Short mmCIF file of C-alpha atoms in Angstrom, two decimals:
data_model
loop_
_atom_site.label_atom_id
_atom_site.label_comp_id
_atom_site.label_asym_id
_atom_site.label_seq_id
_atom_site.Cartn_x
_atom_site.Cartn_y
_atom_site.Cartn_z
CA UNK A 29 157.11 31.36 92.53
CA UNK A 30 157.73 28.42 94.26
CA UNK A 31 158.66 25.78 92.18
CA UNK A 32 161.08 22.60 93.56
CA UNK A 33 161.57 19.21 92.51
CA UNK A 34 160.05 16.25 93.42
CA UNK A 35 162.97 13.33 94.46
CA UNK A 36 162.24 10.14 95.65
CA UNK A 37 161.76 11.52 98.88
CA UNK A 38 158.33 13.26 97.79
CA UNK A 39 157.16 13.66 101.85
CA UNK A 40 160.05 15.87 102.88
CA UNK A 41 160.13 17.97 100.11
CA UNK A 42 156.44 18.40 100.42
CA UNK A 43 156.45 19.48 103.94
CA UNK A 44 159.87 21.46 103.56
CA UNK A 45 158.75 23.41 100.41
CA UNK A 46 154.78 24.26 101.75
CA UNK A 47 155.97 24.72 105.17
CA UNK A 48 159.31 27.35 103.78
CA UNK A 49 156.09 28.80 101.43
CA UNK A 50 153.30 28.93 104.42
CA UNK A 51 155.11 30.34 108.23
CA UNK A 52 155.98 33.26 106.69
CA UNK A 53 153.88 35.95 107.98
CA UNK A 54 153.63 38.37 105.20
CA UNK A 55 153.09 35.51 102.79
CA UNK A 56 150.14 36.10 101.70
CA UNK A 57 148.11 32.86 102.26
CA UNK A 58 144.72 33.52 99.82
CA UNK A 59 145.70 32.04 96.91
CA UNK A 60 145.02 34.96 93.79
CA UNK A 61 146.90 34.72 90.67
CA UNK A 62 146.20 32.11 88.82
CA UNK A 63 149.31 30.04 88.08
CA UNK A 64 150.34 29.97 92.03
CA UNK A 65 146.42 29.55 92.97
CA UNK A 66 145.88 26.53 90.91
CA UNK A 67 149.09 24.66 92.00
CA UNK A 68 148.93 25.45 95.07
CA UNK A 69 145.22 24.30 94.91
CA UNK A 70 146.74 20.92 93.51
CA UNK A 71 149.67 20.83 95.72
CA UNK A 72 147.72 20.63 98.92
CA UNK A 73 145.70 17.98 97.58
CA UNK A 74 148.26 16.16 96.33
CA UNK A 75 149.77 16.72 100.28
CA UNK A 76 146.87 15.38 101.99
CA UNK A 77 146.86 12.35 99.73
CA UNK A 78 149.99 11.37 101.37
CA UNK A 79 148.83 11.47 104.49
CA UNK A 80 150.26 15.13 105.77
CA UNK A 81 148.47 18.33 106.76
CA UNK A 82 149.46 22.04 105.62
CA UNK A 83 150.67 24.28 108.31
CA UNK A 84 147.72 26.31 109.68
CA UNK A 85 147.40 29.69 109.08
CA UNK A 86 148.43 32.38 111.27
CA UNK A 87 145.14 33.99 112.31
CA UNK A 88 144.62 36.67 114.56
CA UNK A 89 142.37 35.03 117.18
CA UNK A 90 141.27 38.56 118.24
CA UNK A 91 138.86 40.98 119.89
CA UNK A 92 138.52 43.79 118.41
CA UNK A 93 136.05 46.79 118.71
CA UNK A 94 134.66 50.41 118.25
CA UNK A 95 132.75 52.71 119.42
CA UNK A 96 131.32 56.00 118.49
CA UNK A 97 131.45 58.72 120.79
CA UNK A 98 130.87 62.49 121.11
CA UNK A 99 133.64 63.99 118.87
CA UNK A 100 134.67 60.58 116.78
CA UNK A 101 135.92 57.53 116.76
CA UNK A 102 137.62 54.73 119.72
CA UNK A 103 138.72 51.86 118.02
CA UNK A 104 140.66 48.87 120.05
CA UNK A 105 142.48 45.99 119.86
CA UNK A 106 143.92 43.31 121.72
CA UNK A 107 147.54 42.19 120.59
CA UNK A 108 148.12 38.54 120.20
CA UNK A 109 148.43 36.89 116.79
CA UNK A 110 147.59 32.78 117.14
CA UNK A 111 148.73 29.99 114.99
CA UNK A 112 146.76 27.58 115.79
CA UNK A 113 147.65 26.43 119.55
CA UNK A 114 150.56 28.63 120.13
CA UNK A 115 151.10 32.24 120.45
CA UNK A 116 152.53 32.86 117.15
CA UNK A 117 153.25 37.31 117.89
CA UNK A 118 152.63 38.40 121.65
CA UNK A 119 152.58 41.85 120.67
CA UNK A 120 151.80 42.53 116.81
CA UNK A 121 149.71 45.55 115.21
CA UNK A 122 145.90 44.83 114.94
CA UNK A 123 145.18 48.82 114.06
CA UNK A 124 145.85 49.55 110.50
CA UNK A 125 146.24 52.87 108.90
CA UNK A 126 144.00 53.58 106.32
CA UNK A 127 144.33 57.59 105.42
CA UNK A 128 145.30 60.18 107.86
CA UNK A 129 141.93 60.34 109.33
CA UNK A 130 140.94 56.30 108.78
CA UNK A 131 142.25 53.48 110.80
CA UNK A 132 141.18 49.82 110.60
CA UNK A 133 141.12 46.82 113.10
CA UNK A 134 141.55 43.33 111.20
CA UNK A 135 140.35 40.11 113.10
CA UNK A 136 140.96 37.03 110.68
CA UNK A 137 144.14 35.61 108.73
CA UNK A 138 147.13 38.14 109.71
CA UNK A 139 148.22 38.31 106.24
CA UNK A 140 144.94 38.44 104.34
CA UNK A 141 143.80 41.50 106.98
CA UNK A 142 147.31 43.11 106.29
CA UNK A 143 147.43 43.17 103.03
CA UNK A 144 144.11 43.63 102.06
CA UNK A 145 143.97 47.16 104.55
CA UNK A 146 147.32 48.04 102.77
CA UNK A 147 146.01 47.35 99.16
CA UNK A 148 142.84 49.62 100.00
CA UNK A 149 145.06 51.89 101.85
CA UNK A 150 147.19 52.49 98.42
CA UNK A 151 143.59 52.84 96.47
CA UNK A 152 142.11 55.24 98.57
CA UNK A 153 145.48 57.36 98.22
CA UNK A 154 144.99 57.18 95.29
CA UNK A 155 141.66 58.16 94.81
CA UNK A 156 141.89 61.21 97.30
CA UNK A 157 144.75 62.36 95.09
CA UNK A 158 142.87 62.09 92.25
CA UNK A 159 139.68 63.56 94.01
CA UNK A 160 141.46 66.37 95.55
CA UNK A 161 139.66 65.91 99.05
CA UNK A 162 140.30 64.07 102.24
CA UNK A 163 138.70 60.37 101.87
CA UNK A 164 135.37 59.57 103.10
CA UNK A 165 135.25 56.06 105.65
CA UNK A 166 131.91 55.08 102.75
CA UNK A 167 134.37 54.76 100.26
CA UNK A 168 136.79 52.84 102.14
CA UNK A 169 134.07 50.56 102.95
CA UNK A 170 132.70 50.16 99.65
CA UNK A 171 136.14 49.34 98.05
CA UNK A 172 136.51 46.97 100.91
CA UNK A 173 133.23 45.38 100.47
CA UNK A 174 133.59 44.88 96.51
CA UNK A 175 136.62 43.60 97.26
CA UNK A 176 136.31 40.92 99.97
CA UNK A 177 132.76 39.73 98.04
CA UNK A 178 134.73 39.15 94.81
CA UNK A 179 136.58 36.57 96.31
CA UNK A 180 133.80 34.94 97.94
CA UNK A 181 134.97 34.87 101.75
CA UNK A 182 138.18 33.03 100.46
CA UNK A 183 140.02 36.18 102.09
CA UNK A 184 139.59 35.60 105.68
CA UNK A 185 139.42 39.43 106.66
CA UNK A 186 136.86 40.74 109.85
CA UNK A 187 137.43 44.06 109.52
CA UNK A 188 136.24 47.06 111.77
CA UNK A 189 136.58 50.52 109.88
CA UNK A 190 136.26 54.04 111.97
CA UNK A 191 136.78 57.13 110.93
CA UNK A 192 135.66 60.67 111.07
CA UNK A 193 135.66 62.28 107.24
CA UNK A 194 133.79 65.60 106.10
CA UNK A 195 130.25 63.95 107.21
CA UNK A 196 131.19 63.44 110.74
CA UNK A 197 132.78 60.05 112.89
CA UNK A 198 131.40 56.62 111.10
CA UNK A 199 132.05 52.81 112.30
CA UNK A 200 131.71 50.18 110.12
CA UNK A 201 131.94 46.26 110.67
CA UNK A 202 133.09 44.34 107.56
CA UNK A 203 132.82 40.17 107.12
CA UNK A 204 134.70 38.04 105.10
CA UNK A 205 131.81 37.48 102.83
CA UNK A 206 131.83 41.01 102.09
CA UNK A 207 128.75 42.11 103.93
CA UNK A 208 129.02 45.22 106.32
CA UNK A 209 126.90 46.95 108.90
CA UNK A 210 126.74 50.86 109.95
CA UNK A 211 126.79 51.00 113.51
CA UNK A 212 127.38 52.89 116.54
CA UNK A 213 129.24 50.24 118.49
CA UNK A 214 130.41 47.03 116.89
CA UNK A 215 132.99 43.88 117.91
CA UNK A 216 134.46 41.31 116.02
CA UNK A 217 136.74 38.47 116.14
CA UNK A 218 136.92 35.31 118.43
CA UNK A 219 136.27 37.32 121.90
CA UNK A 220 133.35 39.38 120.42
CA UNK A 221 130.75 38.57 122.03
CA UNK A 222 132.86 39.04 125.68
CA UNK A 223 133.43 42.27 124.21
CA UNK A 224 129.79 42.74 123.14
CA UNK A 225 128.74 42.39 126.60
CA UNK A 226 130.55 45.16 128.03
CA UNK A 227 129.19 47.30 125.24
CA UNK A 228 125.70 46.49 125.94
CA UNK A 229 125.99 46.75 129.24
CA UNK A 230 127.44 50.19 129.58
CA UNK A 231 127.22 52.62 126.25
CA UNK A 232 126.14 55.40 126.06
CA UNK A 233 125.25 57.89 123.24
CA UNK A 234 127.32 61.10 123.18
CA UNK A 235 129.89 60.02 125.41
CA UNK A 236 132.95 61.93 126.73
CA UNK A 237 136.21 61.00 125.06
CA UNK A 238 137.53 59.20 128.36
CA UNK A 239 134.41 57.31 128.96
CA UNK A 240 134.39 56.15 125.77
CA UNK A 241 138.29 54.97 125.83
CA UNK A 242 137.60 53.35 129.44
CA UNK A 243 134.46 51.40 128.07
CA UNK A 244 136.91 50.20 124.80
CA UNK A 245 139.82 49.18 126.81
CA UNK A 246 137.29 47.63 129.32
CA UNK A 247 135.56 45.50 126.25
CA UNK A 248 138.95 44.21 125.19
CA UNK A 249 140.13 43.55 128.55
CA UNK A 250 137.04 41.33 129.26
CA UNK A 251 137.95 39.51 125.64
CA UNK A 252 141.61 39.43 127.11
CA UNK A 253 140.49 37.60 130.13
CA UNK A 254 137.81 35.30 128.63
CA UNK A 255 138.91 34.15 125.29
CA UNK A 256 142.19 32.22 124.60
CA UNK A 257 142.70 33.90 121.28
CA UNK A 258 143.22 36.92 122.40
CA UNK A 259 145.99 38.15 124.96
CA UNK A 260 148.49 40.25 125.67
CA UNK A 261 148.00 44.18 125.79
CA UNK A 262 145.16 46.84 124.57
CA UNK A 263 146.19 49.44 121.66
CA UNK A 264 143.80 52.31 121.35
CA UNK A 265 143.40 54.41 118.68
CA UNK A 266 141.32 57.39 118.88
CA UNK A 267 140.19 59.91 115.69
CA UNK A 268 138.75 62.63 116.11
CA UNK A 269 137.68 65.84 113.64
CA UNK A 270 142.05 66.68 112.62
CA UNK A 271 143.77 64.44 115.52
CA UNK A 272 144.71 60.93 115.34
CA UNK A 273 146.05 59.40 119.08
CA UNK A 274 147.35 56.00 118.25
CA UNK A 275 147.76 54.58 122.15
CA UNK A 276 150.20 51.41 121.86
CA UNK A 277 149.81 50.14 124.19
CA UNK A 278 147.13 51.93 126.08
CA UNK A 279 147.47 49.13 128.61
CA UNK A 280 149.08 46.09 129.33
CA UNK A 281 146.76 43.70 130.29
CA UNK A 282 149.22 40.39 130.60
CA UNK A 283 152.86 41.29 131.61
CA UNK A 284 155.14 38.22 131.73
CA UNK A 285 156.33 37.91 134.90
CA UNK A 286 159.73 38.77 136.43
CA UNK A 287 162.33 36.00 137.47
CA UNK A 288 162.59 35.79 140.82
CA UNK A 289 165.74 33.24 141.16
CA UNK A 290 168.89 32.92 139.25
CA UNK A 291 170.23 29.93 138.74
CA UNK A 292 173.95 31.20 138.24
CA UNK A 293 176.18 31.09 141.11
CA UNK A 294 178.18 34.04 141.87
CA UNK A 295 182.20 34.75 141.82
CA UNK A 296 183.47 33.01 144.47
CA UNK A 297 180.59 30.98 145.74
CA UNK A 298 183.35 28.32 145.29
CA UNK A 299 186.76 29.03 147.76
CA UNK A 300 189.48 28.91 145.38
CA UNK A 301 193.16 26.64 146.81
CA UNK A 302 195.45 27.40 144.40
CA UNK A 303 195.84 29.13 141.18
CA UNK A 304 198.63 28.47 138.17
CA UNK A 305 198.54 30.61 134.95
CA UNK A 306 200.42 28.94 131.76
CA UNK A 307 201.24 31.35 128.54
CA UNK A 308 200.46 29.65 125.46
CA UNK A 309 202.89 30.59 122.87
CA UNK A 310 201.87 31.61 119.52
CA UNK A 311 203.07 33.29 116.94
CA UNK A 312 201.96 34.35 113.44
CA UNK A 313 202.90 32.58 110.88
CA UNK A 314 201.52 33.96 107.66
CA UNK A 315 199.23 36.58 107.02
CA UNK A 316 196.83 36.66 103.91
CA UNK A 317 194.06 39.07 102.49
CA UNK A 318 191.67 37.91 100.57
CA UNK A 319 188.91 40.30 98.88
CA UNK A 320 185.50 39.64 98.50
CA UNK A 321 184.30 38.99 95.49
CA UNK A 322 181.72 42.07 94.68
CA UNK A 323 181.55 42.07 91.20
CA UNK B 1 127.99 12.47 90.94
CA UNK B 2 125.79 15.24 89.10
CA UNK B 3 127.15 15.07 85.61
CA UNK B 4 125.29 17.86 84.18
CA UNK B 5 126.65 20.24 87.09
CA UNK B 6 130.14 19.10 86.75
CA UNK B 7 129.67 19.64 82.89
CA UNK B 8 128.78 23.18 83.17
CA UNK B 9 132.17 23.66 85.55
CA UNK B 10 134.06 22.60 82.37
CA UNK B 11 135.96 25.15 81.37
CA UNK B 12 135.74 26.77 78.09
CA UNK B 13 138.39 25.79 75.86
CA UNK B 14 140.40 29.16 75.66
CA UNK B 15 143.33 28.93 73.92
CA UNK B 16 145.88 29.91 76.12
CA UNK B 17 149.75 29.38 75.28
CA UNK B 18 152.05 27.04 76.98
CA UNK B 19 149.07 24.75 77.74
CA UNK B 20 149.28 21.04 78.08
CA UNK B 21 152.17 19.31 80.01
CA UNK B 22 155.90 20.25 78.97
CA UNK B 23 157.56 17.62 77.66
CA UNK B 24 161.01 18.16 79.46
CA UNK B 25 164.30 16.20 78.90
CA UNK B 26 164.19 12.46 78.10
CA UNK B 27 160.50 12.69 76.92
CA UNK B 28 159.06 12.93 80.40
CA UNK B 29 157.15 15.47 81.84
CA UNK B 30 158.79 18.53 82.88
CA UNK B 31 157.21 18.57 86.80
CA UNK B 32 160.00 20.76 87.65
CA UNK B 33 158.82 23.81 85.15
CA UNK B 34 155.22 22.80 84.78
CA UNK B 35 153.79 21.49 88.25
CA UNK B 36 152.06 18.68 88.69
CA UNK B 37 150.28 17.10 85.77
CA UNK B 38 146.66 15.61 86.45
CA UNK B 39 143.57 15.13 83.43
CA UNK B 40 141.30 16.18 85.74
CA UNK B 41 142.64 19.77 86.80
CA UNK B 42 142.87 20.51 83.13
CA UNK B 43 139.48 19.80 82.77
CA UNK B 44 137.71 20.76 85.92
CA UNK B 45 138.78 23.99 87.66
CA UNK B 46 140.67 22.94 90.68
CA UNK B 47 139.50 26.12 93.25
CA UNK B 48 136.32 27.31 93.65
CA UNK B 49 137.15 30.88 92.12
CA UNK B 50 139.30 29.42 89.03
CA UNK B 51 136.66 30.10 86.73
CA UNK B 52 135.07 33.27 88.08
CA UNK B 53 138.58 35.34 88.67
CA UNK B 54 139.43 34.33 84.78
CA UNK B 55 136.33 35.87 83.65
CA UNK B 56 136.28 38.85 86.26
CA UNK B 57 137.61 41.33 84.03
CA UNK B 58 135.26 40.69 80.98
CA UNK B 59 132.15 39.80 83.26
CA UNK B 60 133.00 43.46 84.71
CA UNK B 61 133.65 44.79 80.73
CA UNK B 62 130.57 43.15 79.65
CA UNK B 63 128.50 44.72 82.49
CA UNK B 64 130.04 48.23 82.03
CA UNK B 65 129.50 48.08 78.16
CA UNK B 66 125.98 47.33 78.43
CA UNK B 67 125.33 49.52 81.33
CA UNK B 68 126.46 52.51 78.70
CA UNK B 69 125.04 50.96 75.74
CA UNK B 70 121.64 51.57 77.77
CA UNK B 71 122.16 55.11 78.90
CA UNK B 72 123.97 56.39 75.75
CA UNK B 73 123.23 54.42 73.12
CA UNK B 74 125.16 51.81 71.37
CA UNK B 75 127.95 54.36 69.28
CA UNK B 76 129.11 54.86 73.21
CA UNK B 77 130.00 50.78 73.83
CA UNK B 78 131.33 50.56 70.04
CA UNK B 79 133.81 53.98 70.42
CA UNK B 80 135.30 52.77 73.08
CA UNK B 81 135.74 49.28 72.28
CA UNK B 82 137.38 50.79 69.02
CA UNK B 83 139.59 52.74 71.29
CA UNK B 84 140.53 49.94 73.59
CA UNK B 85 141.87 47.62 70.34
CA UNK B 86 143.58 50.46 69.23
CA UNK B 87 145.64 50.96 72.56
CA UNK B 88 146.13 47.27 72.72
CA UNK B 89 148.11 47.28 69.62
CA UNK B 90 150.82 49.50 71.53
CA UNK B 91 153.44 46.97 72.66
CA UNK B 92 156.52 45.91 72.63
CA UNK B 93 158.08 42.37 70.52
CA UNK B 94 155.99 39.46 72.45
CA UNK B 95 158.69 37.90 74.81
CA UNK B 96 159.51 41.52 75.87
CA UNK B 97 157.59 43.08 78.65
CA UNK B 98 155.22 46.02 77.84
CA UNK B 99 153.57 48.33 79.60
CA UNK B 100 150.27 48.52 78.31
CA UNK B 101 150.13 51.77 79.62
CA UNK B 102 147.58 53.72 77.31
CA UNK B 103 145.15 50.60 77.35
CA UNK B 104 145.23 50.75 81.21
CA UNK B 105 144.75 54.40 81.02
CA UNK B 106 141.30 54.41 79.20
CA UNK B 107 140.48 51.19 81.46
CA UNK B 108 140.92 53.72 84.65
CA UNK B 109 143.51 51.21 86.18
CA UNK B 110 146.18 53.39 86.65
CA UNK B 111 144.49 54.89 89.49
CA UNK B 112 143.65 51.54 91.00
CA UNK B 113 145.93 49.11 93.11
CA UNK B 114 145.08 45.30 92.75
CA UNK B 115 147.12 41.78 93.14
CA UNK B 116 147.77 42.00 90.10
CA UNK B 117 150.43 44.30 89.86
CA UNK B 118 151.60 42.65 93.44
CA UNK B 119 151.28 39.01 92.55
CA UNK B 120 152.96 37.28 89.88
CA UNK B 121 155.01 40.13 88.91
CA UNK B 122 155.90 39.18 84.85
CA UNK B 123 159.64 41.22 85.42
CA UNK B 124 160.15 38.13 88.21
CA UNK B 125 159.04 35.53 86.02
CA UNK B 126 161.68 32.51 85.86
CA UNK B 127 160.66 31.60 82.09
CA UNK B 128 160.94 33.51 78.85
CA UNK B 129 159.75 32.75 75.51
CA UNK B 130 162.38 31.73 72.86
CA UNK B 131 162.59 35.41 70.78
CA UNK B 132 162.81 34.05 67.45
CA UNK B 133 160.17 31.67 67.51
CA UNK B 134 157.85 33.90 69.29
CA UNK B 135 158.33 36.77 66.41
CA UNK B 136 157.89 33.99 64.10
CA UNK B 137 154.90 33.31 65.42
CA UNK B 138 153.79 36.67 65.49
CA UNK B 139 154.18 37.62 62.43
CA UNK B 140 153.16 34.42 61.03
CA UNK B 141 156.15 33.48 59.00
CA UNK B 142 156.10 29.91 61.12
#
């Protein structure tokens, strides 16, 4: 809850308040119960009566992509999370575990992919136990589906789910809407369609595992290089029939560069003349303990 | 404006407690407790999923009810209605937190993870109901 009170300075405590509720980055930005949603609903109104803007939301920029090949599953992401202009995470987690043998690349708002892959992560726990069998990537789909269209693409999540169950290796794409699409090869996110390309360009049907991992880091690499939302390195993650290889990073695309001059001067850059040492006499006076109060 | 379409956004008037502004101290709205205090949010919903995430769980009730009514016949709807009023009555004194945990049991949401039970946890809450006048209440003596 984030209540605070409204002095005569209403601007500062406006900004202060939304922006301590907003940078966060597990704060989870889609507005659900109802006592938060509403005010906050009413709060940013009330903020851009005054003139002032909300903080944008950290999104993921993103490319993101996977492709079926002969034994399962290659799913990749790039790994730079955006907030607006500026690189908000050079390096943060795109591929989200789902179950031991599903994994799940979010494009979108950080927070709303995070969380929602970690609520339907907890479901689909739940479910298996409950079923008694290893979970099937249909169901995590179809939770994910019901989910994201019952809030109406308020939930800014661009998911792509992969995963090889009982049935054999399925990829799904999943939009914020809540619509989804079965396919062999999918991208999403803002460097799609550079990653599209490369996928049209080169796949192949029943392709070796090493193919298949070159074509998916080649797919991000061109979303790397072509779209300012996405940077930084390429994490793989490749699931096959009992084997998960979680490759981070598989490659580092953009490595910040190493300093080539120093600025500090070395010991004795400057000749020393003469050098006189005074002792500064001190001696203790009292000595005190005083315990924390732990109670 | 469309009148009529803003008229059927109104939102029904369900009776829900610790409505209406708080009058804090010195007779003037309580902003710190209650929020921001505006005629038109009360009347209007102010997001675009207010009224549809209020009504989710009896839209999905209503659907589910009458789904079964159709396949087994209407004793199957009115048994387990019964048996969801019956597990509703299990709970603790009203400003006291229960569980609910046999009426989420027959509702098949103990095996289901949702914001609700991440969100707005009720043991977090900041207010509490005054006891006595909330027994009152209760049991009607007020």
């Amino acid at each position: 809850m984030y209540d605070f009170y409204c002095t005569n300075s209403i601007k500062t405590w406006i900004i202060m308040t939304i922006s301590h509720s907003y940078v966060s980055d597990k704060f989870f930005l889609l507005l659900i119960s109802y006592f938060c949603t509403f005010r906050n609903a009413v709060l940013e109104f009330e903020c851009n009566k005054l003139g002032h803007s909300i903080p944008a939301a950290r999104k993921t920029g993103t490319t993101i992509c996977g492709v079926v090949f002969k034994d399962g599953i290659v799913l990749g992401a790039d790994t730079r999370a955006t907030e607006g202009m500026i690189v908000a995470d050079k390096n943060c987690s795109k591929i989200h575990y789902i179950s031991p043998n599903i994994y799940c690349c979010g494009a979108g708002t950080a927070a709303d992919t995070e969380m929602t892959t970690q609520i339907i992560s907890s479901n689909l726990e739940l479910h298996s136990l409950s079923t008694g069998r290893l979970p099937r990537v249909a169901t995590a789909n179809r939770m994910l589906k019901q989910m994201l269209f019952r809030y109406q693409g308020h939930i800014g999540a661009a998911l792509v789910l992969g995963g090889v169950d009982c049935n054999g290796p399925h990829l799904y794409s999943i939009y914020p809407h809540g619509s989804t699409d079965k396919l062999p090869y999918v991208t999403m996110g803002s460097g799609s369609l550079a990653a599209m390309a490369v996928f049209e360009d080169r796949y192949e049907q029943n392709m070796e595992e090493e193919d298949a991992k070159r074509l998916v880091r080649d797919a991000i690499a061109a979303g790397i290089f072509n779209d300012l939302g996405s940077g930084s390195n390429i994490d793989l993650c490749v699931i096959t029939k009992g084997k998960v290889d979680y490759l981070r990073p598989h490659d580092m695309a953009n490595k910040k560069g190493v300093r080539t001059g120093d600025y500090k001067y070395k010991r004795g850059t400057t000749g020393v003349l003469a050098k006189a040492v005074t002792k500064l006499d001190l001696e203790v006076v009292e000595e005190t303990v005083q315990t924390m109060d732990t109670s | 404006m469309n009148t009529r379409g803003l008229r059927s956004q109104l939102k029904d008037s369900v009776p829900v407690t610790g409505l209406g502004t708080q009058i804090g101290a010195y007779g003037v709205q309580d902003t710190l407790r209650s929020g921001f205090s505006s005629v038109k949010n009360e009347l209007l919903p102010s997001h675009a999923l207010e009224l549809s995430e209020k009504n989710f769980q009896l839209n999905q009730d209503k659907m589910n009810f009458s789904t079964l009514r159709n396949i087994q016949g209407l004793h199957a709807p009115l048994k387990l209605q019964m048996e969801y009023r019956a597990a509703r009555q299990i709970q603790r004194l009203p400003f006291l937190q229960s569980s609910h945990l046999a009426l989420d049991t027959l509702k098949g949401n103990d095996e289901s993870i949702s914001f609700e039970d991440i969100l707005n946890d009720p043991a977090q809450s900041e207010m509490m109901g005054e006891p006595h006048i909330m027994v009152e209440y209760k049991l009607g003596l007020m």
